[in-house]
């Protein structure tokens, strides 16, 4: 009973402190919104003898010749989002804002083009385009910013420089890829597959039942920005904001991959592989603009558009190719380290917001 009384008293004191602090607010609001968003993501890989290497604990190793270029594109990702936003301004013009959102990817397109020069064989259509709209996934974003608000023109115009931190994540899943086109080589795996050949071509087409593809990526880092608000008349308000972000980029890719195993007798391996990518020099630009209408003294409705451009260059990819136990005391592992030339992410959204002003 004594613990319950102490807990109740502490709760009442904390509520009193929050209420006293809340009374200092001169302009605060909470908003919820629903909207539509479309994303495009592109990975550009480039590797050669100088940028990719095999490493193992045995003395023998070999390297590929020529240059390999790969473009992986996730296009026209249709996303439905819900969000929550808040703003708090004290009588001392201290400006605080935050936002979170979550979205569902309902459809999209995936395209992968691969170009191999030198002694390696060339092949395209790594992923099938016959089932373009099976891309699913989720997105989530969160940001928090603190600044100071300046006001002019009888407080009709306000300008707020801010600094903050943001988190942006994307998870992409594609349920089926088939029609792998490779040169005629023997391979074996634990997955079931079918093959078909064309007499007019030297290539064979392989299709596997374990062809899954999943990508998880996130952009995390600080930003600076500026918020502009202008009250056109009593009931209408225009707003515009811009943010520049510095971001660390992390990605994890997992898919069933058919590749040429040059370490083990030149055969082809087909197995689940996990790839990790990290880039430190990412950057982003975020632009928000919209209009807000005051329905009454407390309720508002607004329409907002947001556009984002993100990129990171010279990221590093770490891929484990093969891991085999030779004996009970010896293991052989092959690792491929590849340079990601560029990763880009573009996004545009249109959101309808409903809010309450305090």
Short mmCIF file of C-alpha atoms in Angstrom, two decimals:
data_model
loop_
_atom_site.label_atom_id
_atom_site.label_comp_id
_atom_site.label_asym_id
_atom_site.label_seq_id
_atom_site.Cartn_x
_atom_site.Cartn_y
_atom_site.Cartn_z
CA UNK A 1 0.00 0.00 0.00
CA UNK A 2 2.83 2.39 0.82
CA UNK A 3 4.44 1.76 -2.60
CA UNK A 4 1.14 2.52 -4.30
CA UNK A 5 0.77 5.84 -2.42
CA UNK A 6 4.34 6.87 -3.31
CA UNK A 7 3.76 5.98 -6.98
CA UNK A 8 0.50 7.98 -7.04
CA UNK A 9 2.16 11.05 -5.47
CA UNK A 10 5.03 10.89 -7.96
CA UNK A 11 2.57 10.69 -10.86
CA UNK A 12 0.64 13.71 -9.60
CA UNK A 13 3.83 15.74 -9.20
CA UNK A 14 5.02 14.86 -12.70
CA UNK A 15 1.63 15.79 -14.18
CA UNK A 16 1.74 19.13 -12.35
CA UNK A 17 5.23 19.84 -13.71
CA UNK A 18 4.15 19.00 -17.26
CA UNK A 19 1.05 21.19 -16.95
CA UNK A 20 3.10 24.12 -15.66
CA UNK A 21 5.53 23.75 -18.56
CA UNK A 22 2.71 23.37 -21.08
CA UNK A 23 1.21 26.70 -20.08
CA UNK A 24 4.32 28.42 -21.42
CA UNK A 25 3.43 27.36 -24.95
CA UNK A 26 2.18 30.13 -27.21
CA UNK A 27 1.64 27.99 -30.31
CA UNK A 28 1.49 24.20 -30.21
CA UNK A 29 -0.24 21.61 -32.35
CA UNK A 30 -0.66 17.88 -32.90
CA UNK A 31 -1.52 16.43 -36.30
CA UNK A 32 -2.29 13.03 -37.79
CA UNK A 33 -2.29 12.38 -41.50
CA UNK A 34 -2.83 9.81 -44.23
CA UNK A 35 -1.37 9.94 -47.69
CA UNK A 36 0.28 8.40 -50.72
CA UNK A 37 4.01 8.15 -51.41
CA UNK A 38 6.16 6.86 -54.25
CA UNK A 39 9.83 5.83 -53.93
CA UNK A 40 12.61 4.91 -56.33
CA UNK A 41 15.83 3.20 -55.16
CA UNK A 42 18.91 2.44 -57.26
CA UNK A 43 22.16 0.60 -56.48
CA UNK A 44 25.10 0.92 -58.87
CA UNK A 45 27.81 -1.70 -58.37
CA UNK A 46 31.17 -1.79 -60.08
CA UNK A 47 33.94 -4.31 -59.44
CA UNK A 48 37.18 -5.42 -61.06
CA UNK A 49 40.44 -7.03 -60.07
CA UNK A 50 41.39 -3.94 -58.13
CA UNK A 51 38.15 -3.55 -56.21
CA UNK A 52 37.04 -7.08 -55.39
CA UNK A 53 39.04 -9.86 -53.85
CA UNK A 54 38.64 -13.38 -52.55
CA UNK A 55 40.11 -14.27 -49.20
CA UNK A 56 40.42 -17.70 -47.58
CA UNK A 57 42.48 -19.52 -45.04
CA UNK A 58 44.09 -21.71 -47.69
CA UNK A 59 47.13 -20.71 -49.72
CA UNK A 60 45.57 -20.93 -53.17
CA UNK A 61 43.31 -18.19 -54.50
CA UNK A 62 42.20 -16.84 -57.84
CA UNK A 63 40.68 -13.64 -59.14
CA UNK A 64 38.27 -12.82 -61.92
CA UNK A 65 39.38 -10.81 -64.88
CA UNK A 66 37.50 -7.94 -66.44
CA UNK A 67 35.05 -5.46 -64.97
CA UNK A 68 31.55 -6.16 -63.67
CA UNK A 69 28.83 -3.51 -63.62
CA UNK A 70 25.48 -4.05 -61.96
CA UNK A 71 22.43 -1.79 -61.67
CA UNK A 72 19.63 -2.81 -59.29
CA UNK A 73 16.52 -0.65 -59.45
CA UNK A 74 13.37 -0.66 -57.35
CA UNK A 75 10.99 1.57 -59.30
CA UNK A 76 7.54 3.07 -58.76
CA UNK A 77 7.11 1.77 -55.22
CA UNK A 78 3.51 2.63 -54.31
CA UNK A 79 3.20 3.32 -50.58
CA UNK A 80 0.28 4.23 -48.32
CA UNK A 81 1.38 6.03 -45.16
CA UNK A 82 0.03 7.21 -41.83
CA UNK A 83 1.87 9.80 -39.78
CA UNK A 84 1.88 11.87 -36.64
CA UNK A 85 3.43 15.33 -36.26
CA UNK A 86 3.81 17.77 -33.42
CA UNK A 87 5.06 21.32 -32.82
CA UNK A 88 5.76 23.16 -29.57
CA UNK A 89 6.76 26.85 -29.23
CA UNK A 90 7.37 28.50 -25.87
CA UNK A 91 6.91 32.17 -24.97
CA UNK A 92 10.70 32.52 -25.29
CA UNK A 93 10.41 31.44 -28.97
CA UNK A 94 12.06 28.07 -28.37
CA UNK A 95 10.89 25.92 -31.28
CA UNK A 96 10.54 22.13 -31.07
CA UNK A 97 9.02 19.81 -33.66
CA UNK A 98 8.89 16.08 -34.35
CA UNK A 99 7.32 13.60 -36.75
CA UNK A 100 6.91 9.85 -37.20
CA UNK A 101 5.32 7.85 -40.01
CA UNK A 102 4.81 4.27 -41.15
CA UNK A 103 3.87 3.00 -44.58
CA UNK A 104 2.96 -0.14 -46.51
CA UNK A 105 4.42 -0.85 -49.95
CA UNK A 106 1.61 -2.33 -52.03
CA UNK A 107 3.32 -2.72 -55.42
CA UNK A 108 6.42 -1.83 -57.39
CA UNK A 109 8.82 -2.89 -60.10
CA UNK A 110 12.28 -4.42 -59.88
CA UNK A 111 14.93 -4.50 -62.58
CA UNK A 112 18.49 -5.81 -62.45
CA UNK A 113 20.96 -5.43 -65.32
CA UNK A 114 24.40 -7.07 -65.15
CA UNK A 115 27.30 -6.50 -67.53
CA UNK A 116 30.42 -8.70 -67.39
CA UNK A 117 33.51 -8.07 -69.50
CA UNK A 118 36.69 -10.04 -70.00
CA UNK A 119 36.69 -13.85 -69.69
CA UNK A 120 33.41 -14.03 -67.77
CA UNK A 121 30.18 -14.70 -69.58
CA UNK A 122 27.62 -11.95 -70.09
CA UNK A 123 24.02 -12.32 -68.99
CA UNK A 124 21.06 -10.04 -68.41
CA UNK A 125 17.64 -10.27 -66.80
CA UNK A 126 19.00 -11.50 -63.51
CA UNK A 127 15.55 -10.97 -62.05
CA UNK A 128 12.45 -11.73 -64.02
CA UNK A 129 10.30 -8.80 -65.10
CA UNK A 130 7.27 -10.98 -65.69
CA UNK A 131 5.96 -10.45 -62.17
CA UNK A 132 6.73 -6.79 -61.65
CA UNK A 133 4.07 -5.94 -59.10
CA UNK A 134 4.91 -8.48 -56.41
CA UNK A 135 7.19 -6.10 -54.56
CA UNK A 136 6.01 -5.64 -50.97
CA UNK A 137 7.48 -4.08 -47.87
CA UNK A 138 7.31 -1.28 -45.32
CA UNK A 139 8.80 2.15 -44.69
CA UNK A 140 9.23 4.14 -41.48
CA UNK A 141 10.64 7.55 -40.64
CA UNK A 142 11.21 9.60 -37.49
CA UNK A 143 12.79 12.99 -36.87
CA UNK A 144 13.21 15.47 -34.03
CA UNK A 145 14.37 19.09 -34.38
CA UNK A 146 15.06 22.01 -32.05
CA UNK A 147 15.45 25.68 -33.01
CA UNK A 148 14.50 29.30 -32.42
CA UNK A 149 11.62 31.16 -34.03
CA UNK A 150 11.81 34.73 -35.36
CA UNK A 151 8.59 36.66 -36.13
CA UNK A 152 7.85 39.73 -38.27
CA UNK A 153 4.86 41.59 -39.74
CA UNK A 154 2.70 41.45 -36.61
CA UNK A 155 3.64 37.77 -36.19
CA UNK A 156 2.19 36.87 -39.58
CA UNK A 157 5.61 35.75 -40.87
CA UNK A 158 7.85 33.39 -38.88
CA UNK A 159 11.26 31.89 -39.66
CA UNK A 160 12.77 29.06 -37.59
CA UNK A 161 16.32 27.70 -38.08
CA UNK A 162 16.56 24.17 -36.63
CA UNK A 163 19.02 21.36 -35.97
CA UNK A 164 17.90 17.78 -35.53
CA UNK A 165 18.34 14.06 -36.00
CA UNK A 166 16.44 11.66 -38.24
CA UNK A 167 15.94 7.95 -38.91
CA UNK A 168 14.65 6.56 -42.23
CA UNK A 169 14.12 2.88 -42.96
CA UNK A 170 12.89 0.75 -45.86
CA UNK A 171 12.24 -2.97 -46.13
CA UNK A 172 11.64 -4.46 -49.59
CA UNK A 173 10.54 -7.99 -50.35
CA UNK A 174 10.07 -9.65 -53.71
CA UNK A 175 8.49 -13.07 -53.57
CA UNK A 176 9.59 -14.63 -56.83
CA UNK A 177 12.32 -14.22 -59.44
CA UNK A 178 12.97 -16.77 -62.13
CA UNK A 179 14.33 -17.18 -65.66
CA UNK A 180 17.99 -16.93 -64.71
CA UNK A 181 20.05 -16.76 -67.89
CA UNK A 182 23.55 -18.12 -67.60
CA UNK A 183 26.07 -19.86 -69.74
CA UNK A 184 25.92 -23.62 -69.84
CA UNK A 185 27.62 -24.86 -66.68
CA UNK A 186 26.87 -27.68 -64.32
CA UNK A 187 25.72 -26.83 -60.83
CA UNK A 188 23.94 -28.51 -57.97
CA UNK A 189 22.03 -27.16 -55.00
CA UNK A 190 19.54 -28.11 -52.36
CA UNK A 191 16.70 -26.26 -54.13
CA UNK A 192 14.51 -27.72 -56.82
CA UNK A 193 14.98 -26.28 -60.27
CA UNK A 194 14.07 -26.77 -63.90
CA UNK A 195 16.11 -26.01 -66.99
CA UNK A 196 15.30 -25.35 -70.62
CA UNK A 197 17.59 -24.69 -73.55
CA UNK A 198 17.20 -23.12 -76.97
CA UNK A 199 19.01 -24.63 -79.93
CA UNK A 200 19.61 -21.20 -81.46
CA UNK A 201 21.40 -19.92 -78.38
CA UNK A 202 24.35 -21.09 -76.35
CA UNK A 203 22.64 -20.06 -73.11
CA UNK A 204 20.38 -22.12 -70.89
CA UNK A 205 17.58 -20.81 -68.70
CA UNK A 206 17.28 -21.98 -65.11
CA UNK A 207 14.38 -21.47 -62.77
CA UNK A 208 14.50 -22.17 -59.05
CA UNK A 209 11.81 -22.61 -56.43
CA UNK A 210 13.80 -20.79 -53.71
CA UNK A 211 14.11 -17.43 -55.49
CA UNK A 212 13.48 -14.88 -52.77
CA UNK A 213 14.87 -11.37 -52.48
CA UNK A 214 14.79 -9.03 -49.47
CA UNK A 215 16.47 -5.70 -48.79
CA UNK A 216 16.53 -3.68 -45.58
CA UNK A 217 18.14 -0.23 -45.67
CA UNK A 218 18.30 2.74 -43.32
CA UNK A 219 19.63 6.31 -43.36
CA UNK A 220 20.53 7.76 -39.95
CA UNK A 221 22.14 11.07 -39.07
CA UNK A 222 21.86 14.75 -38.09
CA UNK A 223 20.45 17.59 -40.17
CA UNK A 224 20.05 21.34 -40.29
CA UNK A 225 17.03 23.11 -41.68
CA UNK A 226 14.80 26.12 -41.83
CA UNK A 227 11.00 26.41 -41.42
CA UNK A 228 8.97 29.25 -42.92
CA UNK A 229 5.32 30.03 -42.05
CA UNK A 230 3.19 32.82 -43.48
CA UNK A 231 -0.39 33.53 -42.46
CA UNK A 232 -2.10 34.85 -45.57
CA UNK A 233 -5.35 35.73 -43.75
CA UNK A 234 -7.14 34.77 -40.57
CA UNK A 235 -7.89 31.18 -41.61
CA UNK A 236 -5.17 30.27 -44.16
CA UNK A 237 -1.52 29.56 -43.52
CA UNK A 238 1.27 28.68 -45.98
CA UNK A 239 4.34 26.75 -44.84
CA UNK A 240 7.65 25.71 -46.37
CA UNK A 241 10.64 23.87 -44.90
CA UNK A 242 13.99 22.59 -46.14
CA UNK A 243 16.44 20.17 -44.48
CA UNK A 244 19.96 19.09 -45.38
CA UNK A 245 20.99 15.74 -43.89
CA UNK A 246 24.30 14.00 -43.20
CA UNK A 247 23.65 10.27 -43.00
CA UNK A 248 25.24 6.91 -42.38
CA UNK A 249 23.87 4.34 -44.79
CA UNK A 250 23.38 0.72 -43.77
CA UNK A 251 21.81 -2.00 -45.92
CA UNK A 252 21.33 -5.74 -45.74
CA UNK A 253 20.41 -7.74 -48.82
CA UNK A 254 19.40 -11.36 -48.80
CA UNK A 255 18.51 -13.40 -51.84
CA UNK A 256 18.97 -16.75 -53.51
CA UNK A 257 21.85 -16.23 -55.88
CA UNK A 258 23.37 -18.25 -58.69
CA UNK A 259 27.05 -17.45 -59.12
CA UNK A 260 30.18 -18.97 -60.61
CA UNK A 261 32.40 -20.52 -57.94
CA UNK A 262 35.92 -20.03 -59.27
CA UNK A 263 37.47 -21.31 -56.06
CA UNK A 264 35.93 -24.75 -56.26
CA UNK A 265 36.61 -26.29 -59.70
CA UNK A 266 34.79 -23.53 -61.57
CA UNK A 267 31.33 -24.89 -60.75
CA UNK A 268 28.20 -22.81 -60.14
CA UNK A 269 26.74 -22.48 -56.67
CA UNK A 270 23.14 -21.60 -55.89
CA UNK A 271 22.44 -20.71 -52.29
CA UNK A 272 21.03 -18.13 -49.94
CA UNK A 273 23.48 -15.26 -49.53
CA UNK A 274 23.49 -12.28 -47.18
CA UNK A 275 25.16 -9.03 -48.23
CA UNK A 276 25.93 -6.11 -45.92
CA UNK A 277 26.60 -2.59 -47.19
CA UNK A 278 27.84 0.45 -45.30
CA UNK A 279 28.47 4.00 -46.47
CA UNK A 280 29.54 6.89 -44.24
CA UNK A 281 29.27 9.87 -46.57
CA UNK A 282 25.56 9.88 -47.33
CA UNK A 283 23.55 13.07 -47.78
CA UNK A 284 19.93 13.99 -48.20
CA UNK A 285 17.70 16.91 -49.15
CA UNK A 286 14.12 17.12 -47.86
CA UNK A 287 11.62 19.75 -49.03
CA UNK A 288 8.18 20.25 -47.45
CA UNK A 289 5.47 22.64 -48.62
CA UNK A 290 1.75 22.98 -48.14
CA UNK A 291 -1.27 24.92 -46.99
CA UNK A 292 -3.27 24.82 -43.76
CA UNK A 293 -6.85 25.91 -43.12
CA UNK A 294 -8.24 26.69 -39.65
CA UNK A 295 -11.68 25.13 -39.34
CA UNK A 296 -12.28 26.80 -35.96
CA UNK A 297 -10.25 27.95 -32.98
CA UNK A 298 -8.91 24.46 -32.26
CA UNK A 299 -9.11 22.30 -35.41
CA UNK A 300 -7.16 22.54 -38.66
CA UNK A 301 -6.89 20.62 -41.93
CA UNK A 302 -3.90 20.78 -44.25
CA UNK A 303 -2.48 19.43 -47.49
CA UNK A 304 1.28 18.84 -47.58
CA UNK A 305 3.74 17.65 -50.20
CA UNK A 306 7.17 16.25 -49.35
CA UNK A 307 10.08 15.53 -51.71
CA UNK A 308 13.32 13.77 -50.76
CA UNK A 309 16.62 13.15 -52.58
CA UNK A 310 19.23 10.94 -50.90
CA UNK A 311 22.53 9.52 -52.13
CA UNK A 312 25.69 7.85 -50.90
CA UNK A 313 28.83 7.13 -52.93
CA UNK A 314 31.73 4.77 -52.42
CA UNK A 315 29.93 2.39 -50.07
CA UNK A 316 31.45 -1.00 -49.26
CA UNK A 317 29.80 -4.37 -49.74
CA UNK A 318 30.76 -7.51 -47.82
CA UNK A 319 29.48 -10.78 -49.30
CA UNK A 320 30.21 -14.29 -48.08
CA UNK A 321 30.37 -16.57 -51.11
CA UNK A 322 31.13 -20.04 -49.82
CA UNK A 323 31.77 -21.62 -46.45
CA UNK A 324 32.80 -25.25 -46.37
CA UNK A 325 34.10 -27.48 -43.59
CA UNK A 326 36.99 -29.52 -44.95
CA UNK A 327 37.68 -31.47 -41.76
CA UNK A 328 36.66 -31.26 -38.14
CA UNK A 329 39.51 -28.78 -37.53
CA UNK A 330 39.71 -26.89 -40.84
CA UNK A 331 37.26 -24.60 -42.59
CA UNK A 332 37.42 -22.82 -45.93
CA UNK A 333 35.66 -19.49 -46.44
CA UNK A 334 35.49 -17.25 -49.51
CA UNK A 335 34.55 -13.57 -49.10
CA UNK A 336 33.91 -11.06 -51.86
CA UNK A 337 34.42 -7.37 -51.09
CA UNK A 338 32.85 -5.07 -53.66
CA UNK A 339 32.61 -1.32 -54.08
CA UNK A 340 29.14 0.17 -54.38
CA UNK A 341 29.63 3.09 -56.72
CA UNK A 342 26.39 4.86 -55.79
CA UNK A 343 23.12 4.38 -53.95
CA UNK A 344 20.27 6.81 -54.61
CA UNK A 345 16.81 7.11 -53.07
CA UNK A 346 14.16 9.51 -54.35
CA UNK A 347 10.76 9.94 -52.75
CA UNK A 348 7.65 12.07 -53.20
CA UNK A 349 4.49 12.09 -51.09
CA UNK A 350 1.16 13.89 -50.72
CA UNK A 351 -0.47 13.83 -47.26
CA UNK A 352 -3.77 15.12 -45.88
CA UNK A 353 -3.34 16.26 -42.25
CA UNK A 354 -5.91 16.78 -39.51
CA UNK A 355 -4.71 18.69 -36.47
CA UNK A 356 -5.57 20.27 -33.15
CA UNK A 357 -4.07 23.60 -32.05
CA UNK A 358 -3.41 24.36 -28.37
#
